[in-house]
mmCIF file of C-alpha atoms in Angstrom:
data_model
loop_
_atom_site.group_PDB
_atom_site.id
_atom_site.type_symbol
_atom_site.label_atom_id
_atom_site.label_comp_id
_atom_site.label_asym_id
_atom_site.label_seq_id
_atom_site.Cartn_x
_atom_site.Cartn_y
_atom_site.Cartn_z
ATOM 1 C CA MET A 1 109.513 -56.869 117.571
ATOM 2 C CA ASN A 2 107.282 -59.870 118.218
ATOM 3 C CA PHE A 3 104.185 -59.606 116.033
ATOM 4 C CA GLN A 4 102.552 -62.830 117.211
ATOM 5 C CA ASN A 5 100.516 -60.956 119.843
ATOM 6 C CA LYS A 6 99.708 -57.908 117.741
ATOM 7 C CA ILE A 7 97.418 -57.190 114.811
ATOM 8 C CA TRP A 8 97.001 -54.012 112.809
ATOM 9 C CA GLY A 9 94.800 -52.504 110.124
ATOM 10 C CA ARG A 10 91.194 -51.349 110.396
ATOM 11 C CA HIS A 11 89.390 -54.438 109.096
ATOM 12 C CA PRO A 12 91.633 -57.051 110.791
ATOM 13 C CA VAL A 13 91.208 -55.357 114.175
ATOM 14 C CA CYS A 14 87.476 -54.889 113.662
ATOM 15 C CA GLU A 15 86.998 -58.554 112.735
ATOM 16 C CA ALA A 16 89.156 -59.681 115.665
ATOM 17 C CA ILE A 17 86.888 -57.809 118.090
ATOM 18 C CA ARG A 18 83.722 -59.007 116.372
ATOM 19 C CA SER A 19 84.699 -62.696 116.290
ATOM 20 C CA GLY A 20 85.847 -62.859 119.924
ATOM 21 C CA LYS A 21 88.223 -65.745 119.124
ATOM 22 C CA ARG A 22 91.258 -63.966 120.524
ATOM 23 C CA PRO A 23 91.416 -61.983 123.781
ATOM 24 C CA ILE A 24 92.248 -58.318 123.104
ATOM 25 C CA GLU A 25 93.898 -56.344 125.903
ATOM 26 C CA ILE A 26 93.986 -52.886 124.335
ATOM 27 C CA ILE A 27 93.234 -51.108 121.055
ATOM 28 C CA PHE A 28 95.304 -48.183 119.775
ATOM 29 C CA LEU A 29 93.858 -45.554 117.412
ATOM 30 C CA SER A 30 95.738 -42.661 115.866
ATOM 31 C CA LYS A 31 94.511 -39.287 117.081
ATOM 32 C CA ASP A 32 93.244 -38.246 113.640
ATOM 33 C CA SER A 33 91.668 -41.594 112.573
ATOM 34 C CA LYS A 34 88.028 -41.395 111.570
ATOM 35 C CA GLY A 35 85.470 -43.150 109.372
ATOM 36 C CA ASP A 36 82.797 -45.842 109.521
ATOM 37 C CA VAL A 37 85.173 -48.679 110.435
ATOM 38 C CA ILE A 38 86.728 -46.581 113.200
ATOM 39 C CA GLU A 39 83.280 -45.886 114.625
ATOM 40 C CA GLU A 40 82.482 -49.599 114.492
ATOM 41 C CA ILE A 41 85.729 -50.415 116.325
ATOM 42 C CA LYS A 42 84.897 -47.870 119.024
ATOM 43 C CA LYS A 43 81.376 -49.273 119.362
ATOM 44 C CA LEU A 44 82.553 -52.909 119.594
ATOM 45 C CA ALA A 45 85.327 -52.011 122.041
ATOM 46 C CA LYS A 46 82.813 -50.327 124.320
ATOM 47 C CA GLU A 47 80.447 -53.312 124.149
ATOM 48 C CA LYS A 48 83.259 -55.752 125.009
ATOM 49 C CA ASP A 49 84.877 -53.476 127.612
ATOM 50 C CA ILE A 50 88.226 -53.238 125.771
ATOM 51 C CA ASP A 51 90.471 -50.274 126.576
ATOM 52 C CA LEU A 52 90.890 -47.851 123.698
ATOM 53 C CA VAL A 53 93.840 -45.430 123.593
ATOM 54 C CA ARG A 54 94.616 -42.595 121.165
ATOM 55 C CA LYS A 55 98.228 -42.300 119.973
ATOM 56 C CA ASP A 56 100.309 -40.069 117.692
ATOM 57 C CA LYS A 57 101.071 -41.374 114.184
ATOM 58 C CA GLY A 58 104.678 -42.146 115.065
ATOM 59 C CA PHE A 59 103.564 -44.800 117.546
ATOM 60 C CA PHE A 60 102.206 -46.986 114.732
ATOM 61 C CA TYR A 61 105.517 -47.320 112.892
ATOM 62 C CA ASN A 62 106.192 -50.244 115.256
ATOM 63 C CA PHE A 63 103.281 -52.184 113.803
ATOM 64 C CA GLY A 64 104.526 -52.735 110.278
ATOM 65 C CA GLN A 65 103.167 -51.364 107.035
ATOM 66 C CA SER A 66 99.538 -50.517 106.246
ATOM 67 C CA HIS A 67 98.577 -50.074 109.883
ATOM 68 C CA GLN A 68 95.918 -47.471 108.908
ATOM 69 C CA GLY A 69 96.263 -45.896 112.336
ATOM 70 C CA VAL A 70 94.784 -48.923 114.116
ATOM 71 C CA ALA A 71 96.483 -51.662 116.126
ATOM 72 C CA ALA A 72 95.565 -54.105 118.875
ATOM 73 C CA LEU A 73 97.531 -55.903 121.550
ATOM 74 C CA LEU A 74 96.375 -59.458 122.193
ATOM 75 C CA GLY A 75 96.315 -61.380 125.453
ATOM 76 C CA ASP A 76 98.660 -64.240 126.365
ATOM 77 C CA SER A 77 96.818 -66.934 124.366
ATOM 78 C CA GLU A 78 96.616 -66.450 120.630
ATOM 79 C CA ARG A 79 93.151 -67.936 120.560
ATOM 80 C CA LYS A 80 90.750 -68.607 123.402
ATOM 81 C CA THR A 81 90.426 -72.189 122.223
ATOM 82 C CA GLU A 82 93.018 -73.635 119.883
ATOM 83 C CA THR A 83 91.460 -75.209 116.832
ATOM 84 C CA SER A 84 92.221 -78.895 116.235
ATOM 85 C CA VAL A 85 91.732 -81.192 113.268
ATOM 86 C CA GLU A 86 88.970 -82.840 115.315
ATOM 87 C CA ASP A 87 87.151 -79.484 115.431
ATOM 88 C CA ILE A 88 87.345 -79.189 111.651
ATOM 89 C CA LEU A 89 86.133 -82.776 111.151
ATOM 90 C CA GLU A 90 83.243 -82.128 113.535
ATOM 91 C CA ILE A 91 82.191 -79.123 111.457
ATOM 92 C CA SER A 92 82.425 -81.227 108.295
ATOM 93 C CA LYS A 93 80.244 -83.966 109.763
ATOM 94 C CA ASN A 94 77.574 -81.634 111.096
ATOM 95 C CA ASN A 95 77.023 -79.250 108.201
ATOM 96 C CA GLY A 96 75.225 -81.801 106.021
ATOM 97 C CA LYS A 97 77.604 -81.373 103.064
ATOM 98 C CA PRO A 98 80.672 -83.235 101.770
ATOM 99 C CA ALA A 99 83.835 -82.222 103.609
ATOM 100 C CA PHE A 100 85.739 -79.259 102.167
ATOM 101 C CA ILE A 101 89.164 -78.925 103.802
ATOM 102 C CA LEU A 102 92.333 -77.120 102.742
ATOM 103 C CA LEU A 103 95.850 -78.275 103.689
ATOM 104 C CA LEU A 104 98.916 -76.094 103.133
ATOM 105 C CA ASP A 105 102.294 -77.796 102.780
ATOM 106 C CA SER A 106 104.887 -75.313 104.099
ATOM 107 C CA ILE A 107 103.647 -71.948 102.848
ATOM 108 C CA THR A 108 106.335 -69.551 104.096
ATOM 109 C CA ASP A 109 105.258 -66.145 102.745
ATOM 110 C CA PRO A 110 102.868 -64.399 105.190
ATOM 111 C CA HIS A 111 101.259 -62.416 102.371
ATOM 112 C CA ASN A 112 100.518 -65.639 100.496
ATOM 113 C CA LEU A 113 99.146 -67.279 103.635
ATOM 114 C CA GLY A 114 96.932 -64.283 104.421
ATOM 115 C CA ALA A 115 95.573 -64.169 100.873
ATOM 116 C CA ILE A 116 94.919 -67.939 100.927
ATOM 117 C CA LEU A 117 93.015 -67.704 104.217
ATOM 118 C CA ARG A 118 90.915 -64.862 102.847
ATOM 119 C CA THR A 119 89.985 -66.941 99.793
ATOM 120 C CA ALA A 120 89.396 -70.085 101.875
ATOM 121 C CA GLU A 121 86.978 -68.262 104.167
ATOM 122 C CA SER A 122 85.147 -66.741 101.189
ATOM 123 C CA ALA A 123 84.885 -70.136 99.469
ATOM 124 C CA GLY A 124 83.352 -71.665 102.599
ATOM 125 C CA VAL A 125 85.936 -74.280 103.552
ATOM 126 C CA ASP A 126 85.320 -76.231 106.746
ATOM 127 C CA GLY A 127 88.845 -75.471 107.914
ATOM 128 C CA VAL A 128 92.506 -75.059 107.022
ATOM 129 C CA ILE A 129 95.334 -77.301 108.275
ATOM 130 C CA ILE A 130 98.886 -75.917 108.348
ATOM 131 C CA PRO A 131 102.201 -77.209 109.752
ATOM 132 C CA LYS A 132 103.595 -75.755 112.984
ATOM 133 C CA HIS A 133 107.173 -75.950 111.708
ATOM 134 C CA ARG A 134 108.968 -74.893 108.520
ATOM 135 C CA ALA A 135 105.995 -72.740 107.549
ATOM 136 C CA CYS A 136 104.615 -69.295 108.199
ATOM 137 C CA GLY A 137 102.696 -68.885 111.453
ATOM 138 C CA LEU A 138 99.658 -66.717 112.140
ATOM 139 C CA THR A 139 101.485 -63.403 112.279
ATOM 140 C CA GLY A 140 100.181 -59.861 112.216
ATOM 141 C CA THR A 141 101.028 -59.619 108.519
ATOM 142 C CA VAL A 142 98.944 -62.735 107.848
ATOM 143 C CA ALA A 143 96.010 -61.229 109.754
ATOM 144 C CA LYS A 144 96.329 -57.930 107.863
ATOM 145 C CA THR A 145 96.600 -59.590 104.438
ATOM 146 C CA SER A 146 93.631 -61.858 105.175
ATOM 147 C CA ALA A 147 91.443 -58.751 105.733
ATOM 148 C CA GLY A 148 90.118 -60.284 108.936
ATOM 149 C CA ALA A 149 89.393 -63.740 107.509
ATOM 150 C CA VAL A 150 91.868 -65.271 109.980
ATOM 151 C CA GLU A 151 89.339 -64.490 112.704
ATOM 152 C CA HIS A 152 86.573 -66.542 111.064
ATOM 153 C CA VAL A 153 88.069 -69.572 109.334
ATOM 154 C CA LEU A 154 89.069 -72.561 111.490
ATOM 155 C CA ILE A 155 92.847 -73.031 111.346
ATOM 156 C CA ALA A 156 94.519 -76.093 112.877
ATOM 157 C CA GLN A 157 98.303 -76.028 113.269
ATOM 158 C CA VAL A 158 99.724 -79.559 113.328
ATOM 159 C CA THR A 159 103.091 -81.167 113.960
ATOM 160 C CA ASN A 160 102.910 -83.777 111.190
ATOM 161 C CA LEU A 161 100.914 -82.969 108.054
ATOM 162 C CA SER A 162 101.453 -86.463 106.646
ATOM 163 C CA GLN A 163 99.806 -88.083 109.667
ATOM 164 C CA GLU A 164 96.846 -85.730 109.406
ATOM 165 C CA ILE A 165 96.361 -86.731 105.776
ATOM 166 C CA GLU A 166 96.144 -90.366 106.901
ATOM 167 C CA ARG A 167 93.540 -89.365 109.486
ATOM 168 C CA LEU A 168 91.455 -87.583 106.860
ATOM 169 C CA LYS A 169 91.578 -90.623 104.586
ATOM 170 C CA LYS A 170 90.294 -92.825 107.412
ATOM 171 C CA GLU A 171 87.318 -90.440 107.592
ATOM 172 C CA ASN A 172 86.597 -91.226 103.908
ATOM 173 C CA ILE A 173 87.847 -87.853 102.751
ATOM 174 C CA TRP A 174 89.624 -87.894 99.389
ATOM 175 C CA VAL A 175 92.947 -86.069 99.333
ATOM 176 C CA VAL A 176 93.787 -84.149 96.153
ATOM 177 C CA GLY A 177 97.223 -82.547 95.766
ATOM 178 C CA LEU A 178 98.079 -79.751 93.346
ATOM 179 C CA GLU A 179 101.179 -80.822 91.431
ATOM 180 C CA SER A 180 102.495 -79.347 88.177
ATOM 181 C CA SER A 181 103.605 -82.739 86.791
ATOM 182 C CA ALA A 182 100.181 -84.378 87.290
ATOM 183 C CA LYS A 183 98.459 -85.764 84.201
ATOM 184 C CA GLN A 184 94.924 -84.605 85.037
ATOM 185 C CA SER A 185 93.909 -80.967 85.281
ATOM 186 C CA ILE A 186 91.765 -79.609 88.096
ATOM 187 C CA TYR A 187 88.875 -79.452 85.611
ATOM 188 C CA GLU A 188 88.983 -83.231 85.082
ATOM 189 C CA ILE A 189 88.795 -84.177 88.781
ATOM 190 C CA ASP A 190 85.536 -84.757 90.661
ATOM 191 C CA LEU A 191 85.612 -82.208 93.476
ATOM 192 C CA LYS A 192 82.048 -82.825 94.673
ATOM 193 C CA MET A 193 83.202 -85.654 96.941
ATOM 194 C CA SER A 194 84.400 -85.172 100.515
ATOM 195 C CA LEU A 195 87.573 -83.304 99.692
ATOM 196 C CA ALA A 196 90.873 -82.257 101.234
ATOM 197 C CA LEU A 197 92.843 -80.085 98.820
ATOM 198 C CA VAL A 198 96.615 -79.893 99.395
ATOM 199 C CA ILE A 199 98.660 -76.933 98.146
ATOM 200 C CA GLY A 200 102.460 -76.993 98.183
ATOM 201 C CA SER A 201 105.024 -74.363 99.114
ATOM 202 C CA GLU A 202 105.897 -71.416 96.886
ATOM 203 C CA GLY A 203 109.247 -72.762 95.741
ATOM 204 C CA GLU A 204 109.218 -76.541 96.132
ATOM 205 C CA GLY A 205 105.582 -77.486 95.671
ATOM 206 C CA LEU A 206 104.423 -80.603 97.509
ATOM 207 C CA HIS A 207 107.009 -82.511 99.523
ATOM 208 C CA ARG A 208 107.618 -86.071 98.302
ATOM 209 C CA LEU A 209 105.950 -87.811 101.251
ATOM 210 C CA ILE A 210 102.899 -85.539 101.072
ATOM 211 C CA LYS A 211 102.636 -86.190 97.357
ATOM 212 C CA GLU A 212 102.720 -89.952 97.938
ATOM 213 C CA LYS A 213 99.931 -89.724 100.514
ATOM 214 C CA CYS A 214 97.511 -88.007 98.117
ATOM 215 C CA ASP A 215 94.759 -90.058 96.484
ATOM 216 C CA PHE A 216 94.916 -87.928 93.348
ATOM 217 C CA LEU A 217 97.298 -85.375 91.890
ATOM 218 C CA THR A 218 96.055 -82.606 89.660
ATOM 219 C CA ASN A 219 97.460 -79.595 87.846
ATOM 220 C CA LEU A 220 96.439 -76.205 86.570
ATOM 221 C CA PRO A 221 96.804 -75.880 82.775
ATOM 222 C CA MET A 222 99.615 -73.473 81.881
ATOM 223 C CA ASN A 223 99.108 -72.029 78.389
ATOM 224 C CA GLY A 224 101.587 -69.162 78.488
ATOM 225 C CA ALA A 225 105.328 -68.692 78.807
ATOM 226 C CA ILE A 226 105.193 -68.776 82.604
ATOM 227 C CA ASN A 227 104.849 -72.334 83.930
ATOM 228 C CA SER A 228 103.642 -71.670 87.477
ATOM 229 C CA LEU A 229 101.294 -69.466 89.485
ATOM 230 C CA ASN A 230 101.590 -67.738 92.838
ATOM 231 C CA ALA A 231 100.448 -70.152 95.588
ATOM 232 C CA SER A 232 97.548 -67.954 96.665
ATOM 233 C CA VAL A 233 96.316 -67.527 93.077
ATOM 234 C CA ALA A 234 96.540 -71.279 92.422
ATOM 235 C CA THR A 235 94.671 -72.008 95.646
ATOM 236 C CA GLY A 236 91.899 -69.587 94.693
ATOM 237 C CA ILE A 237 91.406 -71.205 91.293
ATOM 238 C CA CYS A 238 91.215 -74.697 92.797
ATOM 239 C CA LEU A 239 88.883 -73.745 95.649
ATOM 240 C CA TYR A 240 86.450 -71.986 93.387
ATOM 241 C CA GLU A 241 86.481 -74.818 90.856
ATOM 242 C CA ALA A 242 85.329 -76.999 93.772
ATOM 243 C CA VAL A 243 82.679 -74.403 94.649
ATOM 244 C CA ARG A 244 81.497 -74.351 91.029
ATOM 245 C CA GLN A 245 81.229 -78.136 90.819
ATOM 246 C CA ARG A 246 79.352 -78.384 94.114
ATOM 247 C CA LYS A 247 76.695 -75.914 92.953
ATOM 248 C CA ASN A 248 75.839 -78.032 89.900
#
């Protein structure tokens, strides 16, 4: 089953309707679903003239786990207007603050990607840049795991991450890569500058070329027996260290 044009779960569907970034053709609710979020979905669907259909529980088994009796079928285009790196840079230039951009080097686990997007949106990043190939796309599982954050954070999918890093550097944005072998910890790096943080894949970390393009490499101190963290956890620590520094 192709999940690219479907989302499920109460909060992801609610946020998709509210944001209006993606055209929704129809919303499915289980016949016994109820609660505040369900009422909000019904209200928003009526306001935006989206068809709403009640279905038996068995219908939702096609929409993956944790569907919560809610699913939505999207239109032909995944987003009304595809986000570009230029869009993200425009946001960075106009918000009156140093740039705060996240790049993901080949994250392949949709649960990790969803959790990262949720944290990125909460931390207030200007946008997220991800590769189109050899990485997880914006699937229904990503939308569900992000708890609706995928509808609010700007996400640019690019063909060549290395080239985009060069573009960011020409815009006077410093590129900091998370790398376990780096000599400086995240707590020793100035993150108040215009920043693009690069996080590597779950298994391989940063690819060699991406690593070479970074202005700085930094690590997270590992004081226990385990020498690495889940990609989404590591991203959260780094993003909120930047948030902490920028508030001081």
